[in-house]
Coordinates of C-alpha atoms in Angstrom, one line a residue:
X1 CA 84.3 76.1 118.3
X2 CA 81.7 74.4 120.5
X3 CA 78.3 75.9 119.6
X4 CA 77.2 75.8 123.3
X5 CA 79.7 78.5 124.1
X6 CA 77.6 81.8 124.3
X7 CA 80.4 84.3 124.4
X8 CA 83.8 84.9 122.9
X9 CA 86.1 87.2 124.8
X10 CA 87.7 90.0 122.8
X11 CA 89.8 93.2 123.5
X12 CA 90.4 96.3 121.4
X13 CA 93.8 98.0 121.0
X14 CA 95.8 100.2 118.7
X15 CA 99.3 101.3 117.8
X16 CA 99.5 104.8 116.5
X17 CA 95.7 104.4 115.7
X18 CA 96.2 101.3 113.6
X19 CA 93.5 99.4 115.5
X20 CA 92.9 95.7 116.1
X21 CA 90.4 93.3 117.6
X22 CA 92.3 90.9 119.9
X23 CA 90.9 87.4 120.3
X24 CA 92.5 85.3 123.1
X25 CA 92.5 81.7 121.8
X26 CA 95.5 80.0 123.6
X27 CA 94.5 76.5 122.6
X28 CA 93.7 77.3 119.0
X29 CA 90.1 76.3 119.2
X30 CA 88.6 79.3 117.3
X31 CA 88.4 78.7 113.6
X32 CA 88.0 82.1 111.9
X33 CA 86.8 82.4 108.3
X34 CA 87.5 85.4 106.1
X35 CA 83.9 86.6 106.2
X36 CA 83.9 86.3 110.1
X37 CA 87.1 88.5 110.3
X38 CA 85.5 91.0 107.9
X39 CA 82.4 91.1 110.0
X40 CA 84.4 91.7 113.2
X41 CA 86.3 94.5 111.5
X42 CA 83.2 96.2 110.0
X43 CA 83.1 99.7 111.5
X44 CA 79.3 100.0 111.3
X45 CA 78.0 96.5 111.9
X46 CA 80.9 95.0 113.9
X47 CA 83.5 96.0 116.4
X48 CA 85.5 97.9 113.8
X49 CA 89.2 97.5 113.2
X50 CA 92.0 97.4 110.7
X51 CA 92.7 93.8 111.5
X52 CA 92.3 90.9 113.9
X53 CA 95.1 89.6 116.2
X54 CA 94.3 86.0 117.4
X55 CA 96.5 85.1 120.4
X56 CA 97.4 81.4 120.1
X57 CA 100.2 79.3 121.6
X58 CA 102.7 78.5 118.9
X59 CA 102.5 74.8 119.8
X60 CA 98.7 74.8 119.1
X61 CA 98.9 76.3 115.6
X62 CA 100.1 74.3 112.6
X63 CA 101.8 77.3 111.0
X64 CA 103.7 78.1 114.2
X65 CA 104.7 74.8 115.8
X66 CA 108.2 75.1 114.4
X67 CA 108.6 78.3 116.5
X68 CA 107.3 76.9 119.8
X69 CA 110.8 76.4 121.3
X70 CA 111.6 80.1 120.7
X71 CA 108.3 81.9 121.1
X72 CA 105.4 80.6 123.3
X73 CA 102.9 82.9 121.5
X74 CA 101.9 83.2 117.9
X75 CA 100.2 86.3 116.4
X76 CA 97.7 85.0 113.9
X77 CA 97.1 88.2 112.0
X78 CA 94.3 88.9 109.5
X79 CA 93.6 92.0 107.5
X80 CA 90.2 93.6 107.8
X81 CA 88.9 91.9 104.6
X82 CA 89.8 88.5 106.2
X83 CA 92.9 87.9 104.2
X84 CA 96.0 86.5 105.9
X85 CA 99.1 88.7 106.2
X86 CA 102.7 87.8 106.9
X87 CA 103.4 90.5 109.4
X88 CA 102.0 93.7 111.0
X89 CA 104.5 95.9 112.9
X90 CA 101.9 97.9 114.9
X91 CA 100.0 94.6 115.5
X92 CA 103.1 93.0 117.1
X93 CA 103.4 95.9 119.5
X94 CA 99.8 95.7 120.5
X95 CA 100.0 91.9 120.7
X96 CA 103.0 92.1 123.1
X97 CA 101.3 94.8 125.2
X98 CA 98.3 92.4 125.6
X99 CA 100.5 89.5 126.6
X100 CA 102.0 91.6 129.4
X101 CA 98.7 93.0 130.6
X102 CA 97.2 89.5 130.6
X103 CA 100.1 88.1 132.7
X104 CA 101.1 85.8 129.8
X105 CA 104.5 87.5 129.5
X106 CA 106.8 89.6 131.7
X107 CA 107.5 93.3 131.0
X108 CA 110.8 93.7 129.3
X109 CA 112.0 91.3 126.5
X110 CA 109.9 88.7 124.9
X111 CA 109.5 86.8 121.6
X112 CA 106.5 86.7 119.4
X113 CA 106.0 84.2 116.5
X114 CA 104.5 85.6 113.3
X115 CA 104.2 84.3 109.8
X116 CA 107.2 86.5 109.0
X117 CA 109.3 84.7 111.6
X118 CA 110.0 85.2 115.3
X119 CA 110.1 88.9 116.4
X120 CA 112.0 90.1 119.5
X121 CA 110.1 92.7 121.4
X122 CA 110.8 95.0 124.4
X123 CA 107.8 96.2 126.4
X124 CA 108.7 99.3 128.5
X125 CA 106.9 100.7 131.4
X126 CA 106.3 104.0 129.7
X127 CA 103.9 102.6 127.1
X128 CA 106.4 102.3 124.3
X129 CA 107.1 99.0 122.7
X130 CA 110.2 98.3 120.5
X131 CA 110.2 95.5 117.9
X132 CA 113.2 94.1 116.1
X133 CA 111.6 93.9 112.7
X134 CA 114.4 92.0 111.0
X135 CA 116.2 93.1 107.9
X136 CA 114.8 94.9 104.9
X137 CA 115.2 93.3 101.4
X138 CA 115.5 95.6 98.4
X139 CA 114.5 93.2 95.6
X140 CA 114.7 94.3 92.0
X141 CA 114.0 96.1 89.9
X142 CA 115.5 99.3 91.4
X143 CA 113.8 101.3 88.6
X144 CA 110.7 101.0 86.5
X145 CA 108.1 100.5 89.3
X146 CA 105.4 103.2 89.3
X147 CA 102.5 104.1 91.5
X148 CA 99.5 106.0 90.1
X149 CA 96.5 107.7 91.6
X150 CA 94.3 109.5 89.2
X151 CA 96.4 111.7 87.0
X152 CA 99.4 111.5 89.3
X153 CA 102.2 109.0 88.7
X154 CA 105.4 108.5 90.7
X155 CA 108.4 106.2 90.6
X156 CA 108.5 103.8 93.6
X157 CA 111.1 101.8 95.5
X158 CA 110.5 98.1 96.1
X159 CA 111.1 97.2 99.8
X160 CA 110.2 93.9 101.5
X161 CA 109.8 93.8 105.3
X162 CA 108.5 90.2 105.3
X163 CA 105.6 91.7 103.4
X164 CA 105.8 93.8 100.2
X165 CA 105.9 97.6 99.9
X166 CA 106.1 100.1 97.1
X167 CA 107.4 103.5 98.5
X168 CA 106.8 106.6 96.5
X169 CA 108.1 110.1 97.3
X170 CA 105.6 112.8 96.6
X171 CA 105.3 116.6 96.9
X172 CA 102.1 116.6 98.8
X173 CA 100.4 113.7 100.7
X174 CA 97.0 115.0 99.5
X175 CA 98.0 113.9 96.0
X176 CA 97.4 110.3 97.1
X177 CA 93.7 111.0 97.1
X178 CA 91.2 109.2 99.3
X179 CA 93.0 105.8 99.1
X180 CA 89.7 104.1 99.4
X181 CA 90.8 101.9 96.5
X182 CA 94.3 100.4 95.9
X183 CA 96.6 102.6 93.9
X184 CA 97.7 101.3 90.6
X185 CA 101.2 99.7 90.8
X186 CA 103.0 98.7 87.6
X187 CA 104.4 96.3 86.6
X188 CA 101.9 94.2 88.4
X189 CA 104.1 91.1 88.0
X190 CA 106.5 92.6 90.7
X191 CA 103.8 92.1 93.3
X192 CA 101.8 89.0 92.4
X193 CA 100.1 88.9 95.8
X194 CA 99.4 92.6 96.1
X195 CA 101.4 95.3 97.8
X196 CA 101.2 97.9 100.5
X197 CA 101.8 101.4 99.0
X198 CA 103.4 104.3 101.0
X199 CA 103.3 107.9 99.9
X200 CA 106.1 110.0 101.6
X201 CA 107.0 113.6 102.1
X202 CA 110.0 115.2 103.8
X203 CA 109.4 117.1 107.1
X204 CA 113.0 117.8 108.2
X205 CA 116.4 116.1 108.0
X206 CA 115.8 112.4 108.9
X207 CA 112.1 113.1 109.5
X208 CA 109.4 112.1 107.0
X209 CA 105.6 111.7 107.0
X210 CA 103.6 109.1 105.2
X211 CA 100.2 107.9 104.1
X212 CA 99.6 104.3 103.4
X213 CA 97.2 102.0 101.5
X214 CA 97.5 98.6 103.2
X215 CA 96.9 95.5 101.1
X216 CA 93.5 94.1 102.2
X217 CA 92.6 97.0 104.5
X218 CA 92.7 100.2 102.5
X219 CA 94.1 103.4 104.0
X220 CA 95.0 103.0 107.7
X221 CA 96.2 105.4 110.3
X222 CA 99.5 103.7 110.6
X223 CA 101.6 100.8 109.2
X224 CA 104.6 99.6 111.2
X225 CA 106.2 97.5 108.4
X226 CA 105.4 100.4 106.1
X227 CA 107.2 102.9 108.3
X228 CA 110.2 100.6 108.3
X229 CA 110.1 100.3 104.5
X230 CA 109.9 104.1 104.2
X231 CA 112.8 104.6 106.6
X232 CA 115.0 102.3 104.5
X233 CA 113.9 103.7 101.2
X234 CA 114.5 107.3 102.5
X235 CA 117.9 106.4 103.9
X236 CA 119.0 104.9 100.6
X237 CA 117.7 108.0 98.7
X238 CA 119.7 110.1 101.1
X239 CA 122.8 108.0 100.4
X240 CA 122.9 106.5 103.9
X241 CA 123.5 102.8 104.4
X242 CA 124.6 101.7 108.0
X243 CA 126.2 98.5 106.4
X244 CA 128.6 100.9 104.7
X245 CA 129.2 103.5 107.4
X246 CA 129.2 101.1 110.3
X247 CA 126.9 103.5 112.3
X248 CA 123.2 103.1 113.0
X249 CA 120.8 105.6 111.5
X250 CA 117.5 106.7 113.0
X251 CA 114.6 108.4 111.2
X252 CA 111.4 109.8 112.7
X253 CA 108.4 108.7 110.7
X254 CA 105.1 110.5 111.2
X255 CA 101.9 108.6 110.4
X256 CA 98.4 110.0 110.5
X257 CA 97.9 108.3 113.9
X258 CA 101.1 109.4 115.6
X259 CA 104.8 109.0 115.4
X260 CA 107.2 106.1 115.1
X261 CA 111.0 106.0 115.5
X262 CA 112.8 103.6 113.2
X263 CA 116.5 102.7 113.6
X264 CA 118.6 100.6 111.1
X265 CA 121.7 99.1 112.5
X266 CA 125.0 98.2 110.7
X267 CA 124.0 94.5 110.7
X268 CA 120.8 95.4 108.9
X269 CA 118.5 94.8 111.8
X270 CA 115.7 97.4 112.0
X271 CA 114.1 98.5 115.3
X272 CA 110.7 100.2 115.5
X273 CA 109.6 102.0 118.6
X274 CA 106.1 103.4 119.3
X275 CA 103.1 103.3 121.6
X276 CA 100.8 100.4 122.0
X277 CA 97.5 100.6 123.9
X278 CA 94.9 98.1 124.9
X279 CA 91.8 100.1 125.7
X280 CA 88.7 97.9 126.1
X281 CA 87.5 94.3 126.5
X282 CA 84.2 92.6 126.2
X283 CA 82.3 89.5 125.1
X284 CA 81.1 88.7 121.6
X285 CA 77.8 86.9 121.0
X286 CA 79.1 83.7 119.4
X287 CA 75.8 83.2 117.5
X288 CA 76.3 86.6 115.9
X289 CA 79.8 85.7 114.8
X290 CA 78.8 82.4 113.3
X291 CA 75.5 83.6 111.7

C-alpha cells in the first residue's frame, strides 16, 4: 500500500456475535501480514474481532481469478491470529450484507467467492441472510476420533464443510471448560492443519446448542460452518439422511451469540440462515497498522 495514504477505511460487523473487521480493498492493493491481522483483531490494543474480511474483486486476487466470471467479489478471510481459513459461514453472511449496504450488490441473490469455492447467498430485507454452504463431507474414520478437555474425553465425528470439524456430543456444555486453548484431538494425523471443535447438547427434537473452539481464533460466539457440521453430525446420529428419505431436514442450532437455522436437502446442499449486521465504520491510522 502507498505509504502516503493516511487512513484505511474499515467497518465492523457480526453474525450471531461472531464479529469481523471488514476492509474494503476492491483493487487488491492492501497486503495484510499475519501480525497486522492479529493487531487489528486484538480486543485491547486494536479494533477487536474474531477475524478479518477483506473485500476484493475476484479478478484482482490471484487466488480468486478463476471465480471472476461467477462471482465479482472475493472474501479474503483471516482468523484472528492472522492465519488464512478456507471458509467462514458467519463471515459470508456479514460480507454479503456489506456488499448490499455499500451498493456493490443488489438485495436478493448474489454470489461470493471464497477459498472454499463460490457460495450462493440470499440477502433478505428482514436482516437475515441465507447461504448455500455446499455439501458436507464425512471423511473417515467414523470411529476412533476423540476430543479431550482436562479429565473429560468424548468420541467425535469428523465432518468437513470446506474446513475441518470435530463434533462431540456432551452432557453439559460447561464440561468444555474455558476453551482458551485448543482441545486435544486424537489421532492428530486426521487433522494435519488443525481443526474446529464443536461441543453439542440436545435442547429439543431437531434443536441443539453448541460451543466451539475455532482453529486460529479460540472460542467464538458463533461458527457458521461449525453449526452446519453439527447439524449433519446430529442428523446422522438421529438416523436422518435426506439423501435416503428424499425429504429436506431442518435443525435449529443455538450458539452463544444467537440462533441459526440449518437445512440439509436431498441433494446434499446445506443452507444456513441467520442474521448479519454491519454496525460501524471508521478510518484506521495506516502508520499504526504498518508500525
